[in-house]
Coordinates of C-alpha atoms and ligand atoms in Angstrom, one line a residue:
M14 CA -26.5 -21.5 136.3
S15 CA -26.9 -22.0 132.8
E16 CA -25.1 -20.1 130.4
E17 CA -27.4 -16.7 129.1
K18 CA -27.6 -16.6 125.4
R19 CA -26.3 -13.4 124.1
L20 CA -29.2 -11.0 123.0
N21 CA -29.6 -10.7 119.1
F22 CA -30.1 -6.5 118.3
L23 CA -33.8 -7.1 118.1
E24 CA -34.1 -8.4 121.8
E25 CA -32.0 -5.4 123.0
I26 CA -34.3 -2.9 121.4
I27 CA -37.2 -4.8 122.4
E28 CA -36.0 -5.2 126.2
S29 CA -35.2 -1.9 126.5
D30 CA -38.6 -0.8 124.9
L31 CA -40.0 -2.5 127.7
E32 CA -37.8 -1.8 130.7
T33 CA -38.2 2.3 129.8
G34 CA -42.2 1.6 129.7
K35 CA -42.3 3.1 125.9
Y36 CA -44.6 0.1 125.4
D37 CA -46.6 -2.2 127.8
S38 CA -46.2 -5.0 125.3
I39 CA -45.0 -5.7 122.1
Q40 CA -47.0 -6.5 118.6
T41 CA -45.3 -7.8 115.5
R42 CA -46.5 -9.0 112.1
F43 CA -45.6 -11.4 109.6
P44 CA -46.7 -9.7 106.1
P45 CA -46.9 -12.0 103.1
E46 CA -47.4 -10.8 99.8
P47 CA -49.7 -13.7 98.8
N48 CA -48.3 -14.2 95.1
G49 CA -46.3 -17.5 95.5
Y50 CA -45.4 -20.2 98.2
L51 CA -43.4 -19.5 101.3
H52 CA -39.8 -20.6 101.5
I53 CA -37.4 -21.1 103.8
G54 CA -36.3 -17.4 103.7
H55 CA -40.3 -16.8 105.0
A56 CA -39.7 -19.3 107.8
K57 CA -36.8 -17.0 109.1
S58 CA -39.0 -14.1 109.4
I59 CA -41.9 -16.0 110.8
C60 CA -39.9 -17.9 113.6
L61 CA -38.5 -14.1 114.1
N62 CA -41.7 -12.4 114.5
F63 CA -43.7 -15.3 116.1
G64 CA -40.7 -15.9 118.4
L65 CA -40.1 -12.2 120.0
T66 CA -43.7 -12.0 120.9
Q67 CA -43.8 -15.8 122.4
R68 CA -40.7 -14.7 124.2
Y69 CA -41.3 -11.3 125.5
K70 CA -45.3 -10.2 126.1
G71 CA -46.9 -9.5 122.6
S72 CA -48.9 -10.9 119.9
T73 CA -48.2 -11.4 116.0
N74 CA -50.7 -10.6 113.4
L75 CA -50.6 -12.2 110.0
R76 CA -51.1 -9.5 107.4
F77 CA -51.3 -10.3 103.8
D78 CA -49.8 -7.9 101.9
D79 CA -52.2 -7.7 98.7
T80 CA -51.8 -4.4 97.4
N81 CA -51.0 -5.5 94.1
P82 CA -54.4 -7.1 92.5
S83 CA -52.6 -8.8 89.3
T84 CA -50.5 -10.9 91.1
E85 CA -52.2 -12.4 94.0
E86 CA -54.3 -15.3 94.3
T87 CA -56.4 -17.4 96.7
E88 CA -54.4 -20.3 96.4
Y89 CA -51.6 -18.9 98.0
V90 CA -53.2 -17.1 101.0
D91 CA -54.1 -20.5 101.9
S92 CA -51.0 -22.2 101.7
I93 CA -49.4 -19.5 103.5
K94 CA -51.8 -20.3 106.2
E95 CA -50.8 -23.8 105.9
D96 CA -47.4 -23.3 106.1
I97 CA -47.3 -21.2 109.3
R98 CA -49.7 -23.3 111.1
W99 CA -47.2 -26.7 110.2
L100 CA -44.4 -24.6 111.3
G101 CA -46.2 -24.4 115.1
F102 CA -46.9 -20.8 115.5
T103 CA -50.4 -19.1 116.0
W104 CA -51.5 -15.6 115.0
A105 CA -53.4 -13.5 116.8
N106 CA -55.5 -11.9 114.1
E107 CA -55.5 -12.6 110.3
F108 CA -55.9 -9.2 108.6
Y109 CA -55.5 -8.2 104.7
A110 CA -54.0 -4.9 103.8
S111 CA -57.1 -4.4 101.3
D112 CA -59.1 -4.6 104.3
Y113 CA -57.8 -1.2 105.2
F114 CA -58.3 0.3 101.8
D115 CA -60.6 2.8 102.4
R116 CA -58.8 3.9 105.6
I117 CA -55.7 4.5 103.4
Y118 CA -57.8 6.0 100.7
S119 CA -58.7 8.5 103.3
M120 CA -55.2 9.4 104.4
A121 CA -54.5 9.8 100.5
V122 CA -57.2 12.7 101.0
E123 CA -55.9 13.9 104.2
L124 CA -52.6 14.3 102.5
I125 CA -53.9 16.1 99.6
E126 CA -55.7 18.2 102.1
K127 CA -52.7 19.2 103.6
G128 CA -51.1 20.5 100.3
L129 CA -48.8 16.9 100.8
A130 CA -49.9 15.1 97.9
F131 CA -50.6 15.4 94.1
V132 CA -52.1 14.4 91.3
D133 CA -49.7 13.9 88.2
D134 CA -50.7 13.4 84.6
S135 CA -47.3 13.2 83.5
T136 CA -45.8 10.1 81.7
P137 CA -43.6 7.6 83.5
D138 CA -41.0 8.8 81.6
E139 CA -41.5 12.1 82.2
I140 CA -42.0 11.7 86.1
A141 CA -38.7 9.2 85.5
S142 CA -36.8 12.0 84.2
F143 CA -38.2 15.0 86.4
K144 CA -36.9 12.9 89.3
G145 CA -33.1 13.4 88.7
T146 CA -30.3 11.3 89.8
P147 CA -28.8 10.8 93.3
T148 CA -26.3 13.4 92.1
V149 CA -28.9 15.9 90.4
P150 CA -31.7 17.1 92.1
G151 CA -35.1 16.3 90.9
K152 CA -37.4 19.2 89.2
P153 CA -41.1 19.7 89.5
T154 CA -43.4 18.3 86.9
P155 CA -46.7 20.7 86.2
G156 CA -48.7 18.7 88.3
R157 CA -46.8 19.5 91.7
S158 CA -48.2 23.1 91.6
R159 CA -52.1 21.7 91.3
S160 CA -54.2 23.4 93.7
V161 CA -55.7 21.1 96.6
A162 CA -59.3 21.3 95.3
E163 CA -58.1 20.5 91.9
N164 CA -56.1 17.4 93.2
L165 CA -59.2 16.3 95.5
R166 CA -61.6 16.2 92.6
L167 CA -58.9 14.2 90.3
F168 CA -58.3 11.9 92.8
E169 CA -61.8 11.2 93.5
A170 CA -62.3 11.1 89.4
M171 CA -59.2 8.5 89.7
K172 CA -61.4 6.6 92.0
A173 CA -64.6 6.4 90.2
G174 CA -62.7 5.1 87.2
K175 CA -62.9 8.0 84.8
Y176 CA -59.3 7.3 83.6
P177 CA -57.5 4.1 82.2
D178 CA -54.3 2.7 83.8
G179 CA -51.2 4.9 83.6
A180 CA -53.2 7.9 83.1
M181 CA -52.5 9.8 86.2
V182 CA -50.9 9.0 90.0
L183 CA -51.1 10.1 93.5
R184 CA -47.5 11.3 94.6
A185 CA -46.3 12.7 98.1
K186 CA -45.0 16.3 97.8
I187 CA -42.0 15.7 100.2
D188 CA -38.4 16.8 98.6
L189 CA -37.2 16.9 95.3
A190 CA -33.8 17.3 96.3
S191 CA -33.4 14.7 98.7
P192 CA -30.6 12.5 98.4
N193 CA -32.8 9.5 99.0
M194 CA -34.6 8.9 95.7
H195 CA -37.7 7.3 97.7
M196 CA -38.1 11.2 99.5
R197 CA -38.6 12.6 95.7
D198 CA -42.2 12.4 95.6
P199 CA -42.9 9.1 95.4
I200 CA -46.1 7.6 93.9
I201 CA -48.5 6.6 96.7
Y202 CA -51.5 5.4 94.2
R203 CA -51.8 4.5 90.8
I204 CA -54.6 3.4 88.3
K205 CA -54.9 -0.6 87.9
H206 CA -58.3 -1.6 86.4
T207 CA -57.8 -5.3 87.7
H208 CA -59.9 -7.7 89.8
H209 CA -58.8 -8.1 93.2
H210 CA -59.1 -11.1 94.9
R211 CA -60.6 -10.4 97.9
T212 CA -62.2 -6.6 96.9
G213 CA -63.2 -7.8 93.6
D214 CA -64.3 -4.4 91.2
K215 CA -64.5 -2.3 94.0
W216 CA -61.3 -0.6 93.5
C217 CA -59.5 0.7 90.1
I218 CA -56.6 2.6 92.2
Y219 CA -54.0 0.7 94.5
P220 CA -52.1 2.1 97.0
M221 CA -48.1 1.4 96.5
Y222 CA -46.4 -0.7 99.2
D223 CA -44.7 2.4 100.8
F224 CA -48.1 4.0 101.2
A225 CA -49.9 1.0 102.6
H226 CA -47.3 -1.2 104.7
G227 CA -46.2 1.5 107.3
Q228 CA -50.2 2.4 107.4
S229 CA -51.3 -0.9 108.0
D230 CA -48.4 -1.3 110.7
S231 CA -49.9 1.6 112.7
I232 CA -53.6 0.8 112.0
E233 CA -52.6 -2.6 114.1
H234 CA -50.6 -0.7 116.5
I235 CA -47.5 -2.8 115.4
T236 CA -44.6 -1.8 117.4
H237 CA -41.9 -3.6 116.0
S238 CA -42.2 -4.0 112.4
I239 CA -39.6 -5.9 111.0
C240 CA -38.3 -6.2 107.4
T241 CA -35.2 -7.2 105.4
L242 CA -32.3 -4.7 104.6
E243 CA -33.5 -3.6 101.3
F244 CA -36.2 -1.8 103.1
I245 CA -33.5 0.7 105.0
P246 CA -33.9 3.3 102.4
H247 CA -37.7 3.2 102.6
R248 CA -37.5 3.8 106.0
P249 CA -37.4 7.7 106.0
L250 CA -40.9 7.6 103.9
Y251 CA -42.4 4.9 106.5
D252 CA -41.8 7.7 109.3
W253 CA -42.6 10.7 106.9
F254 CA -46.0 9.2 106.3
I255 CA -46.6 8.4 110.0
E256 CA -45.7 11.6 111.0
Q257 CA -47.5 13.6 108.8
L258 CA -50.8 11.6 109.2
G259 CA -50.4 11.7 113.2
I260 CA -51.0 8.0 113.5
F261 CA -49.7 5.0 116.0
P262 CA -45.6 5.3 115.3
S263 CA -44.7 2.1 114.5
H264 CA -41.3 1.5 114.0
Q265 CA -39.4 -0.6 111.3
Y266 CA -36.5 -2.1 111.7
E267 CA -34.1 -4.3 109.6
F268 CA -32.1 -7.7 109.1
A269 CA -30.5 -9.3 106.7
R270 CA -32.6 -11.7 104.8
L271 CA -31.5 -15.8 104.6
N272 CA -29.7 -16.8 101.8
L273 CA -28.9 -20.5 101.3
T274 CA -26.5 -22.3 99.4
Y275 CA -27.4 -24.5 96.2
T276 CA -30.8 -22.9 95.8
V277 CA -32.8 -19.9 95.0
M278 CA -35.2 -17.9 97.0
S279 CA -36.9 -15.8 95.5
K280 CA -40.4 -16.2 94.5
R281 CA -40.1 -15.1 91.4
K282 CA -37.4 -17.2 90.6
L283 CA -39.3 -20.3 92.1
L284 CA -42.2 -19.6 90.2
Q285 CA -40.3 -19.8 87.2
L286 CA -39.0 -23.3 87.9
V287 CA -42.2 -24.3 88.3
N288 CA -43.9 -23.1 85.1
E289 CA -41.0 -24.0 83.2
Q290 CA -41.4 -27.4 84.7
Y291 CA -37.9 -28.0 86.0
V292 CA -39.8 -29.2 89.2
S293 CA -43.0 -30.9 89.9
G294 CA -44.5 -28.0 91.7
W295 CA -44.4 -25.4 94.3
D296 CA -43.9 -28.5 96.9
D297 CA -41.8 -30.8 94.8
P298 CA -39.2 -32.0 97.4
R299 CA -36.3 -30.5 95.8
M300 CA -37.8 -26.8 96.3
P301 CA -36.6 -24.7 99.0
T302 CA -40.3 -23.7 99.8
I303 CA -42.1 -24.6 103.3
S304 CA -44.4 -27.3 101.0
G305 CA -41.5 -28.7 99.4
L306 CA -39.5 -29.0 102.5
R307 CA -42.6 -30.7 104.1
R308 CA -43.3 -32.8 101.9
R309 CA -39.3 -34.0 101.7
G310 CA -39.9 -35.0 105.3
Y311 CA -38.3 -31.7 107.0
T312 CA -39.7 -31.7 110.2
P313 CA -41.0 -28.3 112.0
E314 CA -38.9 -28.7 115.1
S315 CA -35.8 -28.6 112.4
I316 CA -36.7 -25.7 110.7
R317 CA -37.4 -23.8 114.0
D318 CA -33.8 -25.2 115.2
F319 CA -32.0 -23.9 111.9
C320 CA -33.5 -20.5 112.2
E321 CA -32.8 -20.2 116.0
R322 CA -28.8 -21.3 115.2
V323 CA -28.5 -18.9 112.1
G324 CA -29.6 -16.1 114.3
I325 CA -30.0 -12.9 112.7
Q326 CA -27.5 -10.4 111.2
K327 CA -27.2 -6.8 109.8
R328 CA -25.4 -7.5 107.0
E329 CA -26.3 -10.3 103.8
N330 CA -24.7 -13.8 103.8
I331 CA -25.1 -16.9 102.4
I332 CA -25.8 -20.1 104.9
D333 CA -24.4 -23.4 104.2
V334 CA -27.5 -25.7 103.3
S335 CA -25.5 -28.2 105.2
L336 CA -26.4 -26.4 108.6
L337 CA -30.3 -27.0 107.7
E338 CA -29.5 -30.8 106.8
F339 CA -27.7 -30.7 110.1
C340 CA -30.7 -29.6 112.3
L341 CA -32.7 -32.4 110.3
R342 CA -30.4 -35.3 111.3
E343 CA -30.3 -33.9 114.7
H344 CA -33.9 -34.2 115.0
L345 CA -34.6 -37.2 113.1
N346 CA -32.0 -39.5 114.7
K347 CA -33.9 -38.6 118.1
V348 CA -37.5 -39.6 116.7
A349 CA -37.3 -41.9 113.9
P350 CA -38.4 -45.1 114.2
R351 CA -35.9 -47.5 112.3
R352 CA -36.7 -49.8 109.3
M353 CA -35.1 -52.1 107.0
A354 CA -35.5 -51.5 103.5
V355 CA -32.9 -52.5 100.4
L356 CA -32.6 -50.0 98.0
D357 CA -30.5 -52.1 95.6
P358 CA -31.5 -55.6 95.7
I359 CA -29.7 -59.0 95.2
K360 CA -31.0 -62.4 96.5
L361 CA -28.7 -63.8 99.6
I362 CA -29.8 -67.7 100.0
L363 CA -29.2 -69.5 103.4
T364 CA -28.4 -72.9 102.2
N365 CA -29.0 -74.4 105.5
Y366 CA -32.0 -72.8 106.4
P367 CA -35.3 -74.7 106.3
A368 CA -37.2 -73.6 103.6
D369 CA -40.6 -73.9 104.8
Q370 CA -39.4 -71.8 108.5
V371 CA -40.4 -68.5 109.2
E372 CA -39.0 -67.1 112.1
T373 CA -40.0 -64.1 113.8
M374 CA -37.3 -61.4 115.1
E375 CA -37.6 -58.7 117.5
V376 CA -36.0 -55.9 116.3
E377 CA -35.6 -52.5 117.8
N378 CA -37.1 -49.7 117.0
N379 CA -34.9 -46.8 117.8
P380 CA -31.7 -47.4 119.8
E381 CA -31.5 -44.1 120.7
D382 CA -35.1 -44.1 122.1
P383 CA -35.3 -46.7 124.9
N384 CA -39.1 -46.3 124.8
A385 CA -39.2 -47.3 121.3
G386 CA -39.5 -50.8 121.9
T387 CA -39.2 -53.6 119.2
R388 CA -41.5 -55.1 116.2
P389 CA -41.6 -58.2 114.7
V390 CA -39.4 -59.0 111.4
P391 CA -40.1 -62.4 109.5
F392 CA -37.1 -64.2 108.8
T393 CA -36.8 -66.8 106.4
Y394 CA -34.2 -68.2 104.0
Q395 CA -34.6 -66.2 101.2
L396 CA -33.3 -62.7 101.9
W397 CA -33.1 -59.4 100.0
I398 CA -29.5 -57.6 101.1
E399 CA -28.0 -54.8 99.0
R400 CA -25.9 -55.4 96.1
E401 CA -22.9 -53.0 97.7
D402 CA -23.1 -55.5 100.9
F403 CA -21.2 -58.3 98.5
M404 CA -17.8 -58.4 96.9
E405 CA -16.9 -60.9 94.9
I406 CA -13.4 -60.0 95.4
P407 CA -12.9 -58.4 98.7
S408 CA -10.5 -55.3 98.7
K409 CA -8.6 -55.1 102.3
K410 CA -10.8 -53.9 105.0
W411 CA -13.6 -55.4 103.9
F412 CA -16.3 -56.4 106.8
R413 CA -19.1 -57.5 104.8
L414 CA -19.9 -60.3 102.4
A415 CA -17.4 -62.1 100.3
P416 CA -16.8 -65.7 99.6
G417 CA -15.9 -67.3 102.9
A418 CA -16.4 -64.2 105.0
I419 CA -18.8 -63.7 107.8
V420 CA -21.2 -61.0 108.7
R421 CA -24.3 -60.5 111.2
L422 CA -27.4 -60.1 109.9
K423 CA -29.0 -57.5 111.7
N424 CA -31.1 -58.6 115.0
A425 CA -30.7 -62.0 113.7
F426 CA -27.8 -64.7 112.6
I427 CA -24.2 -64.7 112.0
V428 CA -24.0 -66.1 107.8
R429 CA -21.0 -67.3 106.0
C430 CA -20.8 -66.8 102.6
E431 CA -20.1 -70.1 100.7
G432 CA -20.4 -68.9 97.1
F433 CA -22.7 -66.8 94.5
S434 CA -23.7 -67.2 91.3
K435 CA -24.0 -65.2 88.2
D436 CA -25.7 -64.8 84.9
E437 CA -24.5 -65.3 81.4
A438 CA -23.1 -61.1 81.4
G439 CA -21.6 -62.0 84.0
N440 CA -23.5 -60.1 87.0
I441 CA -24.0 -61.7 90.1
T442 CA -27.6 -62.8 90.4
E443 CA -27.4 -64.8 94.4
V444 CA -25.3 -65.3 96.8
H445 CA -25.1 -68.1 99.0
A446 CA -24.3 -68.5 102.6
T447 CA -25.1 -70.7 105.6
Y448 CA -26.3 -69.6 109.1
L449 CA -25.0 -70.4 112.3
P450 CA -28.2 -71.3 114.4
E451 CA -26.3 -70.8 117.6
S452 CA -25.6 -66.9 116.8
R453 CA -29.1 -65.6 117.2
S454 CA -28.9 -62.1 118.7
G455 CA -29.2 -61.7 122.0
K456 CA -28.9 -65.7 122.4
D457 CA -25.6 -65.8 120.4
T458 CA -23.1 -68.7 121.9
S459 CA -21.2 -68.9 118.8
G460 CA -18.2 -67.2 120.2
L461 CA -17.7 -64.9 117.2
T462 CA -16.8 -61.5 116.7
V463 CA -17.8 -60.0 113.7
K464 CA -17.0 -56.6 112.3
G465 CA -19.8 -56.3 109.7
T466 CA -23.6 -56.0 110.2
I467 CA -26.0 -55.6 107.2
H468 CA -29.9 -55.3 106.9
W469 CA -32.0 -57.6 105.1
V470 CA -35.4 -58.1 104.2
S471 CA -37.3 -61.7 104.0
V472 CA -38.2 -62.1 100.3
P473 CA -41.8 -63.8 100.4
H474 CA -42.8 -61.0 102.7
A475 CA -40.7 -57.7 100.9
I476 CA -43.1 -54.9 100.2
K477 CA -42.2 -53.2 97.1
A478 CA -41.8 -49.4 97.2
E479 CA -40.3 -46.6 94.4
I480 CA -38.1 -44.6 96.3
R481 CA -37.1 -40.8 95.2
L482 CA -33.5 -40.2 96.2
Y483 CA -32.7 -36.2 95.8
D484 CA -29.7 -34.3 95.0
R485 CA -29.0 -30.5 95.4
L486 CA -31.5 -28.7 92.7
F487 CA -28.2 -26.6 91.6
R488 CA -24.8 -27.2 90.6
S489 CA -23.8 -23.5 91.9
E490 CA -23.7 -22.5 95.5
N491 CA -25.1 -19.0 94.5
P492 CA -27.1 -19.5 91.4
A493 CA -28.7 -16.4 91.6
A494 CA -25.3 -14.7 91.9
E495 CA -23.8 -16.6 88.5
E496 CA -23.6 -14.3 85.2
G497 CA -26.4 -15.3 82.8
D498 CA -29.6 -17.1 83.6
F499 CA -30.0 -19.0 87.1
K500 CA -31.3 -21.8 85.5
D501 CA -28.1 -22.4 83.2
H502 CA -27.0 -24.0 86.8
I503 CA -29.3 -26.2 87.7
N504 CA -28.4 -30.0 88.3
L505 CA -30.0 -32.2 85.8
N506 CA -29.5 -35.1 88.1
S507 CA -31.2 -34.0 91.1
L508 CA -33.8 -36.9 91.0
Q509 CA -32.9 -40.5 91.1
I510 CA -35.9 -42.9 91.4
I511 CA -35.4 -46.7 92.2
P512 CA -38.6 -48.3 91.1
E513 CA -38.1 -51.2 92.8
A514 CA -37.1 -51.2 96.7
Y515 CA -37.9 -53.7 99.2
L516 CA -39.0 -53.0 102.6
E517 CA -40.1 -54.6 105.6
P518 CA -43.8 -55.8 105.8
G519 CA -44.7 -53.8 108.5
M520 CA -43.8 -50.7 106.0
A521 CA -47.1 -51.7 104.2
L522 CA -48.9 -49.7 106.9
A523 CA -46.4 -46.6 106.6
D524 CA -47.9 -43.8 108.1
A525 CA -47.4 -40.4 106.2
Q526 CA -46.6 -38.2 109.2
T527 CA -43.7 -40.8 110.3
R528 CA -40.3 -40.0 109.1
Y529 CA -38.3 -43.6 109.1
Q530 CA -34.9 -44.3 109.4
F531 CA -34.0 -46.8 106.8
I532 CA -30.9 -47.8 108.8
R533 CA -27.6 -47.5 106.9
K534 CA -29.6 -45.6 104.4
G535 CA -31.0 -42.4 105.4
Y536 CA -34.6 -40.9 106.5
F537 CA -37.3 -41.3 104.2
I538 CA -40.7 -40.3 104.3
L539 CA -44.0 -41.4 102.3
D540 CA -45.0 -39.3 99.5
K541 CA -48.7 -38.1 98.6
D542 CA -47.9 -39.8 95.4
S543 CA -48.4 -43.5 97.1
T544 CA -51.4 -45.7 96.2
P545 CA -52.2 -48.5 98.2
G546 CA -50.6 -50.9 95.5
Q547 CA -47.8 -48.6 94.8
L548 CA -45.9 -47.1 97.7
V549 CA -43.5 -43.8 97.2
F550 CA -40.8 -42.7 99.6
N551 CA -38.8 -39.7 99.4
Q552 CA -35.4 -39.7 100.8
T553 CA -35.4 -36.6 103.2
V554 CA -31.4 -36.7 104.1
T555 CA -28.9 -39.2 103.8
L556 CA -27.3 -40.3 107.5
K557 CA -24.3 -38.4 107.1
D558 CA -23.2 -35.5 104.9
T559 CA -21.5 -37.1 102.2
W560 CA -21.8 -34.3 99.8
A561 CA -19.0 -32.1 101.2
K562 CA -16.6 -34.9 100.3
E563 CA -18.1 -35.6 96.9
A564 CA -17.8 -32.1 95.9
K565 CA -14.5 -31.9 96.4
K566 CA -13.8 -35.1 94.2
I567 CA -15.0 -33.1 91.2
Ligands
LIG15 P1 -39.3 -12.8 97.5 O1 -38.1 -11.7 97.2 O2 -39.0 -14.3 97.7 O3 -40.3 -12.9 96.3 P2 -40.6 -11.1 99.3 O4 -39.8 -10.5 100.4 O5 -41.3 -10.1 98.4 O6 -39.5 -12.2 99.1 P3 -42.9 -11.2 100.8 O7 -44.2 -12.2 100.6 O8 -43.1 -9.8 100.5 O9 -41.7 -11.8 100.0 O10 -42.6 -11.5 102.5 C1 -42.9 -11.5 103.5 C2 -41.6 -11.2 104.7 O11 -41.1 -12.2 104.4 C3 -41.4 -10.2 104.8 O12 -41.3 -9.7 105.8 C4 -39.6 -10.5 104.1 O13 -39.2 -9.3 104.7 C5 -39.7 -11.8 104.5 N1 -38.7 -12.4 104.0 C6 -38.9 -12.9 102.5 N2 -37.8 -13.4 101.9 C7 -36.7 -13.4 103.1 C8 -35.9 -14.3 103.4 N3 -34.7 -14.7 102.7 N4 -35.0 -13.9 104.8 C9 -35.5 -13.6 105.7 N5 -36.6 -12.6 105.3 C10 -37.5 -13.0 104.0
LIG16 MG1 -42.1 -8.6 98.5

């Protein structure tokens, strides 16, 4: 019997709700505000909301929370849909809070009719000062005693565009002495003469988040409305509206938002990075956005696995980005085809190999996957190898090339280093070696044991490519928590460009969807900046987590 995974608190609640017959099936929603691109924190919420309805009987809506017309754009709507699909989820319905503006307006009218809402034409400062403080109860503003008829007339006039922005608001009439400031007659409608990306100029009054979210949940019969911890103090208000309006009783549940080390996670901060050109765009491979992670080479599987491992908590915490990278390596190690690429090239000349000969080596595609097969790779007397695989004066435990030393060229021959040449400045320009014809991989009769194996690319066949290597975008573990501006903690060396790396020839046909392992160098993916004559690859992640060690050295 496999061990049962422990249920998280939401799964416990849902199982109990289904067992007691409170619901026959469950409904959740993912409610992004279309004011930016989704990030890995949203992925957490997406995996949670869709994951629950996959696990239990139910469905999940995608609902754009588009009640604030000034920050929302269709570009964001499109990117959000693309990202959710890419993560592997399918929504039952695509809804917009703005589709409910008529119904939400009627609900506001209903509250006015019940004497539970009033138009307040006090100034924002007056409203704030009359609200009191957590320890001092609020006082009524003059508008609070307006008659129902007068409130209805004014609200109608607000809607009709008779007043400028900020002239008046509609407030719920609840309890000015409540210890919860959200219950002290919260504003539920404001005037905003702003074009809306969907409703155009139909409306000049818009409901506040608290007067749109719960109502939208209720309209859609959402059973479990899951949000992050900062909404806990809003819950009494969420429940109050539902109760007063007698609408479908959706319930709000809160979990801790995902925070990740060495990055920032709020759309507002990410927007600053984009606008101030610290990064090339929302999909810069260093960004924690879904589109950035995708361009970097992350797989949906690895992100889902990460979200699953992180689980859900009820207390704020920060997750080490190494866990995300671990999940990525776990997945890529299984699926990534292996290729040879030389990032810092130096020439290796095989002095005894016929200069006009081209041999084809069959190189295995993935030792982790027996079905992955092999591919032909041309071999000649001139090879590119990594500069770091040769040492003029070898250190003690050096198993790679050095004068007199032997090494195996991956899936080819054993070679013995015979010498090297230098330019005037003293830089090594070429390494010379002889190969052992009887040592060919798979048919080796040399009887030699070799400790080191290095990769190579045939010089006349090599494909040139630009390679982009990435480091953490921030030097600080938690830049948002640092004093001062979070941007002061940006790592200015987070992008390193290798203009000319050499790849085995098959990479000319590299597929944009495939993540490759460049053996010994990490995982790489073709970037959208590539053109037919100029391939560009992003390093997705290194093979090992070298960063923790490096950080200790600093
Ligand atoms: P941000 O603070 O990054 O701007 P937001 O909460 O304003 O995010 P929304 O578009 O309102 O972004 O979020 C859509 C959903 O995603 C909400 O239910 C929200 O609670 C959830 N969400 C946002 N950020 C995180 C996070 N870091 N971890 C988990 N869930 C998140
Ligand atoms: Mg928000």
